[in-house]
PDB file of C-alpha atoms in Angstrom:
ATOM      1  CA  MET V 261      53.941 -59.949 -27.489  1.00  0.00           C
ATOM      2  CA  SER V 262      50.913 -58.023 -26.228  1.00  0.00           C
ATOM      3  CA  ALA V 263      49.419 -54.993 -27.966  1.00  0.00           C
ATOM      4  CA  ASN V 264      50.496 -52.838 -25.003  1.00  0.00           C
ATOM      5  CA  SER V 265      54.089 -53.964 -25.129  1.00  0.00           C
ATOM      6  CA  THR V 266      56.611 -51.146 -24.981  1.00  0.00           C
ATOM      7  CA  GLN V 267      59.268 -53.252 -26.658  1.00  0.00           C
ATOM      8  CA  LYS V 268      60.263 -51.478 -29.887  1.00  0.00           C
ATOM      9  CA  HIS V 269      60.397 -53.684 -32.941  1.00  0.00           C
ATOM     10  CA  SER V 270      60.884 -53.288 -36.623  1.00  0.00           C
ATOM     11  CA  HIS V 271      60.681 -55.612 -39.571  1.00  0.00           C
ATOM     12  CA  ALA V 272      63.016 -56.375 -42.429  1.00  0.00           C
ATOM     13  CA  GLY V 273      64.058 -53.293 -44.321  1.00  0.00           C
ATOM     14  CA  GLY V 274      63.901 -51.139 -41.200  1.00  0.00           C
ATOM     15  CA  ILE V 275      60.151 -50.579 -41.269  1.00  0.00           C
ATOM     16  CA  ASP V 276      59.175 -48.909 -37.987  1.00  0.00           C
ATOM     17  CA  VAL V 277      56.053 -50.876 -37.097  1.00  0.00           C
ATOM     18  CA  ASP V 278      55.503 -48.946 -33.866  1.00  0.00           C
ATOM     19  CA  ALA V 279      55.419 -45.612 -35.717  1.00  0.00           C
ATOM     20  CA  ILE V 280      53.075 -47.070 -38.348  1.00  0.00           C
ATOM     21  CA  ARG V 281      50.714 -48.379 -35.666  1.00  0.00           C
ATOM     22  CA  LYS V 282      50.809 -45.070 -33.788  1.00  0.00           C
ATOM     23  CA  GLY V 283      50.080 -43.090 -36.971  1.00  0.00           C
ATOM     24  CA  ALA V 284      47.199 -45.416 -37.830  1.00  0.00           C
ATOM     25  CA  GLN V 285      45.371 -44.311 -34.666  1.00  0.00           C
ATOM     26  CA  ASP V 286      44.374 -41.022 -36.393  1.00  0.00           C
ATOM     27  CA  LEU V 287      41.057 -42.368 -37.672  1.00  0.00           C
ATOM     28  CA  GLU V 288      39.856 -38.982 -38.944  1.00  0.00           C
ATOM     29  CA  SER V 289      42.376 -39.156 -41.799  1.00  0.00           C
ATOM     30  CA  GLY V 290      40.802 -42.268 -43.327  1.00  0.00           C
ATOM     31  CA  ALA V 291      42.935 -43.460 -46.251  1.00  0.00           C
ATOM     32  CA  VAL V 292      45.501 -40.661 -45.824  1.00  0.00           C
ATOM     33  CA  SER V 293      48.259 -42.247 -43.759  1.00  0.00           C
ATOM     34  CA  SER V 294      50.839 -40.385 -41.688  1.00  0.00           C
ATOM     35  CA  GLY V 295      53.412 -41.115 -44.386  1.00  0.00           C
ATOM     36  CA  TYR V 296      51.391 -39.455 -47.169  1.00  0.00           C
ATOM     37  CA  LYS V 297      53.768 -37.108 -49.012  1.00  0.00           C
ATOM     38  CA  GLY V 298      51.450 -35.432 -51.523  1.00  0.00           C
ATOM     39  CA  ASN V 299      50.386 -31.796 -51.408  1.00  0.00           C
ATOM     40  CA  ARG V 300      46.767 -32.679 -50.639  1.00  0.00           C
ATOM     41  CA  GLU V 301      45.299 -29.258 -51.444  1.00  0.00           C
ATOM     42  CA  GLU V 302      47.074 -29.073 -54.815  1.00  0.00           C
ATOM     43  CA  ILE V 303      46.176 -32.671 -55.701  1.00  0.00           C
ATOM     44  CA  LEU V 304      42.541 -32.132 -54.705  1.00  0.00           C
ATOM     45  CA  ALA V 305      42.394 -29.006 -56.900  1.00  0.00           C
ATOM     46  CA  MET V 306      43.867 -30.932 -59.851  1.00  0.00           C
ATOM     47  CA  LEU V 307      41.467 -33.816 -59.290  1.00  0.00           C
ATOM     48  CA  ASN V 308      38.450 -31.504 -59.128  1.00  0.00           C
ATOM     49  CA  ASP V 309      39.519 -29.937 -62.453  1.00  0.00           C
ATOM     50  CA  ALA V 310      39.932 -33.444 -63.889  1.00  0.00           C
ATOM     51  CA  LEU V 311      36.474 -34.307 -62.546  1.00  0.00           C
ATOM     52  CA  ALA V 312      35.007 -31.277 -64.320  1.00  0.00           C
ATOM     53  CA  THR V 313      36.839 -32.260 -67.518  1.00  0.00           C
ATOM     54  CA  GLU V 314      35.469 -35.800 -67.423  1.00  0.00           C
ATOM     55  CA  LEU V 315      31.909 -34.600 -66.774  1.00  0.00           C
ATOM     56  CA  VAL V 316      32.060 -32.127 -69.675  1.00  0.00           C
ATOM     57  CA  CYS V 317      33.372 -34.971 -71.853  1.00  0.00           C
ATOM     58  CA  VAL V 318      30.442 -37.173 -70.768  1.00  0.00           C
ATOM     59  CA  MET V 319      28.013 -34.435 -71.788  1.00  0.00           C
ATOM     60  CA  ARG V 320      29.777 -33.761 -75.109  1.00  0.00           C
ATOM     61  CA  TYR V 321      29.835 -37.456 -76.066  1.00  0.00           C
ATOM     62  CA  LYS V 322      26.191 -37.869 -74.972  1.00  0.00           C
ATOM     63  CA  ARG V 323      25.142 -34.865 -77.040  1.00  0.00           C
ATOM     64  CA  HIS V 324      26.970 -36.264 -80.050  1.00  0.00           C
ATOM     65  CA  TYR V 325      25.409 -39.688 -79.477  1.00  0.00           C
ATOM     66  CA  PHE V 326      21.890 -38.274 -79.396  1.00  0.00           C
ATOM     67  CA  THR V 327      22.282 -35.746 -82.227  1.00  0.00           C
ATOM     68  CA  ALA V 328      24.305 -37.710 -84.805  1.00  0.00           C
ATOM     69  CA  THR V 329      21.913 -38.813 -87.533  1.00  0.00           C
ATOM     70  CA  GLY V 330      21.922 -41.238 -90.427  1.00  0.00           C
ATOM     71  CA  LEU V 331      21.995 -45.002 -90.598  1.00  0.00           C
ATOM     72  CA  ASN V 332      25.605 -44.978 -91.787  1.00  0.00           C
ATOM     73  CA  ASN V 333      26.554 -43.217 -88.528  1.00  0.00           C
ATOM     74  CA  GLU V 334      25.165 -45.893 -86.166  1.00  0.00           C
ATOM     75  CA  PRO V 335      28.629 -47.423 -85.461  1.00  0.00           C
ATOM     76  CA  ILE V 336      30.003 -43.935 -84.715  1.00  0.00           C
ATOM     77  CA  LYS V 337      27.071 -43.212 -82.407  1.00  0.00           C
ATOM     78  CA  ALA V 338      27.796 -46.487 -80.583  1.00  0.00           C
ATOM     79  CA  GLU V 339      31.423 -45.376 -80.162  1.00  0.00           C
ATOM     80  CA  PHE V 340      30.267 -42.008 -78.756  1.00  0.00           C
ATOM     81  CA  LEU V 341      28.009 -43.786 -76.240  1.00  0.00           C
ATOM     82  CA  GLU V 342      30.762 -46.185 -75.159  1.00  0.00           C
ATOM     83  CA  HIS V 343      33.154 -43.271 -74.650  1.00  0.00           C
ATOM     84  CA  ALA V 344      30.534 -41.340 -72.656  1.00  0.00           C
ATOM     85  CA  GLN V 345      30.135 -44.328 -70.330  1.00  0.00           C
ATOM     86  CA  GLN V 346      33.909 -44.683 -69.908  1.00  0.00           C
ATOM     87  CA  GLU V 347      34.271 -40.957 -69.185  1.00  0.00           C
ATOM     88  CA  GLN V 348      31.559 -41.329 -66.514  1.00  0.00           C
ATOM     89  CA  ASP V 349      33.547 -44.204 -65.002  1.00  0.00           C
ATOM     90  CA  HIS V 350      36.616 -41.918 -64.909  1.00  0.00           C
ATOM     91  CA  ALA V 351      34.590 -39.174 -63.215  1.00  0.00           C
ATOM     92  CA  ASP V 352      33.388 -41.674 -60.609  1.00  0.00           C
ATOM     93  CA  GLN V 353      36.942 -42.906 -59.928  1.00  0.00           C
ATOM     94  CA  ILE V 354      38.203 -39.352 -59.546  1.00  0.00           C
ATOM     95  CA  ALA V 355      35.330 -38.351 -57.232  1.00  0.00           C
ATOM     96  CA  GLU V 356      35.989 -41.429 -55.092  1.00  0.00           C
ATOM     97  CA  ARG V 357      39.699 -40.568 -54.859  1.00  0.00           C
ATOM     98  CA  ILE V 358      38.850 -36.995 -53.849  1.00  0.00           C
ATOM     99  CA  VAL V 359      36.763 -38.362 -50.971  1.00  0.00           C
ATOM    100  CA  GLN V 360      39.572 -40.789 -49.988  1.00  0.00           C
ATOM    101  CA  LEU V 361      41.887 -37.767 -49.742  1.00  0.00           C
ATOM    102  CA  ASN V 362      39.355 -36.130 -47.400  1.00  0.00           C
ATOM    103  CA  GLY V 363      38.231 -33.654 -50.039  1.00  0.00           C
ATOM    104  CA  GLU V 364      34.891 -32.697 -51.521  1.00  0.00           C
ATOM    105  CA  PRO V 365      34.129 -33.544 -55.157  1.00  0.00           C
ATOM    106  CA  ASP V 366      33.056 -30.303 -56.872  1.00  0.00           C
ATOM    107  CA  LEU V 367      30.019 -31.250 -58.949  1.00  0.00           C
ATOM    108  CA  ASN V 368      28.648 -27.718 -59.203  1.00  0.00           C
ATOM    109  CA  PRO V 369      27.102 -27.543 -62.691  1.00  0.00           C
ATOM    110  CA  SER V 370      27.434 -23.756 -62.888  1.00  0.00           C
ATOM    111  CA  THR V 371      31.255 -23.943 -62.859  1.00  0.00           C
ATOM    112  CA  LEU V 372      31.906 -27.203 -64.735  1.00  0.00           C
ATOM    113  CA  THR V 373      32.790 -25.660 -68.090  1.00  0.00           C
ATOM    114  CA  GLU V 374      35.027 -23.035 -66.445  1.00  0.00           C
ATOM    115  CA  ARG V 375      37.008 -25.707 -64.592  1.00  0.00           C
ATOM    116  CA  SER V 376      37.109 -28.234 -67.431  1.00  0.00           C
ATOM    117  CA  HIS V 377      40.268 -28.485 -69.511  1.00  0.00           C
ATOM    118  CA  ALA V 378      38.239 -29.796 -72.465  1.00  0.00           C
ATOM    119  CA  GLU V 379      35.493 -27.846 -74.177  1.00  0.00           C
ATOM    120  CA  TYR V 380      31.863 -28.652 -74.760  1.00  0.00           C
ATOM    121  CA  ASP V 381      30.849 -28.898 -78.404  1.00  0.00           C
ATOM    122  CA  GLU V 382      27.614 -28.198 -80.259  1.00  0.00           C
ATOM    123  CA  CYS V 383      28.674 -29.399 -83.716  1.00  0.00           C
ATOM    124  CA  THR V 384      25.904 -30.736 -85.909  1.00  0.00           C
ATOM    125  CA  ASP V 385      27.934 -32.609 -88.531  1.00  0.00           C
ATOM    126  CA  ILE V 386      29.531 -35.972 -87.788  1.00  0.00           C
ATOM    127  CA  LYS V 387      33.050 -34.999 -88.928  1.00  0.00           C
ATOM    128  CA  GLY V 388      32.938 -31.911 -86.692  1.00  0.00           C
ATOM    129  CA  MET V 389      31.806 -34.057 -83.746  1.00  0.00           C
ATOM    130  CA  ILE V 390      34.634 -36.535 -84.261  1.00  0.00           C
ATOM    131  CA  ARG V 391      37.166 -33.713 -84.630  1.00  0.00           C
ATOM    132  CA  ALA V 392      35.920 -32.012 -81.425  1.00  0.00           C
ATOM    133  CA  ASN V 393      36.188 -35.310 -79.549  1.00  0.00           C
ATOM    134  CA  LEU V 394      39.708 -35.945 -80.840  1.00  0.00           C
ATOM    135  CA  ILE V 395      40.803 -32.469 -79.754  1.00  0.00           C
ATOM    136  CA  ALA V 396      39.200 -32.958 -76.315  1.00  0.00           C
ATOM    137  CA  GLU V 397      40.909 -36.340 -75.882  1.00  0.00           C
ATOM    138  CA  ARG V 398      44.265 -34.799 -76.771  1.00  0.00           C
ATOM    139  CA  VAL V 399      43.643 -32.036 -74.204  1.00  0.00           C
ATOM    140  CA  ALA V 400      42.760 -34.655 -71.565  1.00  0.00           C
ATOM    141  CA  ILE V 401      45.842 -36.745 -72.350  1.00  0.00           C
ATOM    142  CA  GLU V 402      48.183 -33.781 -71.975  1.00  0.00           C
ATOM    143  CA  SER V 403      46.396 -32.603 -68.816  1.00  0.00           C
ATOM    144  CA  TYR V 404      46.764 -36.037 -67.232  1.00  0.00           C
ATOM    145  CA  ARG V 405      50.398 -36.251 -68.330  1.00  0.00           C
ATOM    146  CA  GLN V 406      51.148 -32.959 -66.589  1.00  0.00           C
ATOM    147  CA  MET V 407      49.228 -33.974 -63.444  1.00  0.00           C
ATOM    148  CA  ILE V 408      51.102 -37.278 -63.285  1.00  0.00           C
ATOM    149  CA  GLU V 409      54.399 -35.441 -63.670  1.00  0.00           C
ATOM    150  CA  ARG V 410      53.438 -32.888 -61.004  1.00  0.00           C
ATOM    151  CA  ILE V 411      52.378 -35.563 -58.485  1.00  0.00           C
ATOM    152  CA  GLY V 412      55.524 -37.603 -59.110  1.00  0.00           C
ATOM    153  CA  ASP V 413      56.068 -40.189 -56.387  1.00  0.00           C
ATOM    154  CA  THR V 414      54.275 -38.220 -53.645  1.00  0.00           C
ATOM    155  CA  ASP V 415      50.905 -39.976 -54.108  1.00  0.00           C
ATOM    156  CA  PRO V 416      51.321 -43.349 -55.849  1.00  0.00           C
ATOM    157  CA  THR V 417      47.614 -44.248 -55.658  1.00  0.00           C
ATOM    158  CA  THR V 418      46.457 -41.077 -57.413  1.00  0.00           C
ATOM    159  CA  ARG V 419      49.328 -41.330 -59.884  1.00  0.00           C
ATOM    160  CA  HIS V 420      48.400 -44.908 -60.853  1.00  0.00           C
ATOM    161  CA  MET V 421      44.728 -44.003 -61.202  1.00  0.00           C
ATOM    162  CA  LEU V 422      45.604 -41.098 -63.519  1.00  0.00           C
ATOM    163  CA  ILE V 423      47.939 -43.296 -65.582  1.00  0.00           C
ATOM    164  CA  ASP V 424      45.138 -45.838 -66.055  1.00  0.00           C
ATOM    165  CA  ILE V 425      42.662 -43.110 -67.039  1.00  0.00           C
ATOM    166  CA  MET V 426      45.183 -41.554 -69.428  1.00  0.00           C
ATOM    167  CA  ALA V 427      45.657 -44.913 -71.177  1.00  0.00           C
ATOM    168  CA  VAL V 428      41.906 -45.065 -71.885  1.00  0.00           C
ATOM    169  CA  GLU V 429      41.949 -41.462 -73.146  1.00  0.00           C
ATOM    170  CA  GLU V 430      44.753 -42.455 -75.543  1.00  0.00           C
ATOM    171  CA  GLU V 431      42.547 -45.304 -76.835  1.00  0.00           C
ATOM    172  CA  HIS V 432      39.706 -42.815 -77.315  1.00  0.00           C
ATOM    173  CA  ALA V 433      41.993 -40.485 -79.280  1.00  0.00           C
ATOM    174  CA  ASP V 434      43.065 -43.388 -81.507  1.00  0.00           C
ATOM    175  CA  ASP V 435      39.400 -44.307 -82.061  1.00  0.00           C
ATOM    176  CA  MET V 436      38.532 -40.741 -83.076  1.00  0.00           C
ATOM    177  CA  LYS V 437      41.587 -40.479 -85.333  1.00  0.00           C
ATOM    178  CA  ASP V 438      40.573 -43.732 -87.051  1.00  0.00           C
ATOM    179  CA  LEU V 439      37.001 -42.456 -87.517  1.00  0.00           C
ATOM    180  CA  LEU V 440      38.369 -39.285 -89.148  1.00  0.00           C
ATOM    181  CA  GLY V 441      40.432 -41.440 -91.487  1.00  0.00           C
ATOM    182  CA  LEU V 442      43.721 -39.800 -90.455  1.00  0.00           C
TER     183      LEU V 442
END
């Protein structure tokens, strides 16, 4: 059958191949197919807030890594650094997804803390740092849970990405809880 054939055909399960092929001709939409069901503007807004949250978390963990002192705190500092790197990975994933959805990642430093769900922290004692990180991880977990719920089945790719990120945030919270001795 030639590409120009007008014969209508579908595959098992009633998939309308002709409609899929026709919809795929809209090259401007990139990864957003004609069957995309998500509220793109709302999802992009949520993702940009999540991006801000992750970037604030990177900065908080980095600050804690650089300012924690004492030889007995070296393993905790290493944990802070590892978490900072993982939060940066999350930020990168989120920014990439924003671009895939034809949005613009908002990396404006002057509004990061306003848009972030988690707070920055300037604690100077190690217990305070760990506590601030545990609170921030709990905020992130609940924020992701609500985003996942809100997106539902309308955008499976974003939903799966957020579920994966949330699982890492839960590991971070467990790490901080263990460090606090709770």
